[in-house]
Each structure stands twice: as C-alpha cells, then as structure tokens.
Amino acid sequence: MVDREAVRAAVKEAAADHGGRLPCAVAQEVARRLQVPMREVGQAADDLKIKIVQCQLGCFE
C-alpha cells in the first residue's frame, strides 16, 4: 500500500529544493527512493499544484 502522505511530503520537499518545481529526474528519484510508481509521484505533484519540468520525454514543459 502506498503512503500517499509520505509521497506528498517528499514531493513538496524536493520541489522546495528546486524553486517550487519538480524536475522529472528528481521525481523519478523520489519514486525509486519511496518504492512507489511514478504515477503516485505525478498525482502528488498534481494535488500540490507543483509543476513537473525538464521531462526527458518532452511530456512536461
């Protein structure tokens, strides 16, 4: 089971370290560290109104 509050806290902290935005590579690292799917990190970012930037796939600008 995914601890959504832990994911939200990690996303919020990571974004704070990057000017309020979350680079895609950092989002992937958060997912790996917490052992959760990237989808959970993306959902947490959406819920917190944090933009994902620098996407390696070009999905987020």
CSV table of C-alpha atoms in Angstrom, one decimal:
chain,number,residue,atom,x,y,z
A,1,MET,CA,0.0,0.0,0.0
A,2,VAL,CA,1.2,3.5,-0.9
A,3,ASP,CA,1.7,6.0,1.9
A,4,ARG,CA,0.3,9.0,0.0
A,5,GLU,CA,1.2,11.5,2.7
A,6,ALA,CA,4.8,10.3,2.6
A,7,VAL,CA,4.8,10.8,-1.2
A,8,ARG,CA,3.3,14.2,-0.9
A,9,ALA,CA,5.8,15.3,1.8
A,10,ALA,CA,8.7,14.0,-0.4
A,11,VAL,CA,7.4,15.8,-3.5
A,12,LYS,CA,6.9,19.0,-1.6
A,13,GLU,CA,10.4,18.9,-0.1
A,14,ALA,CA,12.0,18.0,-3.5
A,15,ALA,CA,10.2,20.9,-5.2
A,16,ALA,CA,11.2,23.3,-2.5
A,17,ASP,CA,14.8,22.4,-3.3
A,18,HIS,CA,14.2,23.3,-6.9
A,19,GLY,CA,12.4,26.6,-6.8
A,20,GLY,CA,8.9,25.2,-6.4
A,21,ARG,CA,9.0,23.0,-9.4
A,22,LEU,CA,9.9,19.3,-9.7
A,23,PRO,CA,12.4,18.2,-12.4
A,24,CYS,CA,11.4,14.9,-13.9
A,25,ALA,CA,14.7,13.3,-12.9
A,26,VAL,CA,14.1,14.3,-9.3
A,27,ALA,CA,10.5,12.9,-9.5
A,28,GLN,CA,11.9,9.6,-10.7
A,29,GLU,CA,14.4,9.5,-7.9
A,30,VAL,CA,11.6,10.2,-5.3
A,31,ALA,CA,9.6,7.3,-6.8
A,32,ARG,CA,12.7,5.0,-6.6
A,33,ARG,CA,13.5,6.1,-3.1
A,34,LEU,CA,10.0,5.5,-1.8
A,35,GLN,CA,9.5,2.4,-4.0
A,36,VAL,CA,6.3,3.7,-5.5
A,37,PRO,CA,5.1,4.0,-9.1
A,38,MET,CA,5.9,7.3,-10.9
A,39,ARG,CA,2.1,7.8,-11.3
A,40,GLU,CA,1.9,8.3,-7.5
A,41,VAL,CA,4.6,11.0,-7.6
A,42,GLY,CA,2.8,12.6,-10.5
A,43,GLN,CA,-0.5,12.5,-8.7
A,44,ALA,CA,1.1,14.1,-5.6
A,45,ALA,CA,2.6,16.8,-7.7
A,46,ASP,CA,-0.8,17.5,-9.3
A,47,ASP,CA,-2.5,17.5,-5.9
A,48,LEU,CA,0.0,20.0,-4.6
A,49,LYS,CA,-0.1,22.1,-7.8
A,50,ILE,CA,3.6,21.5,-8.4
A,51,LYS,CA,4.7,21.5,-12.0
A,52,ILE,CA,7.0,18.8,-13.3
A,53,VAL,CA,9.6,20.3,-15.5
A,54,GLN,CA,12.6,19.2,-17.6
A,55,CYS,CA,10.9,16.0,-18.7
A,56,GLN,CA,13.2,13.7,-20.6
A,57,LEU,CA,10.3,12.6,-22.8
A,58,GLY,CA,9.1,16.1,-23.6
A,59,CYS,CA,5.8,15.5,-21.9
A,60,PHE,CA,6.1,18.4,-19.5
A,61,GLU,CA,7.5,21.8,-20.4
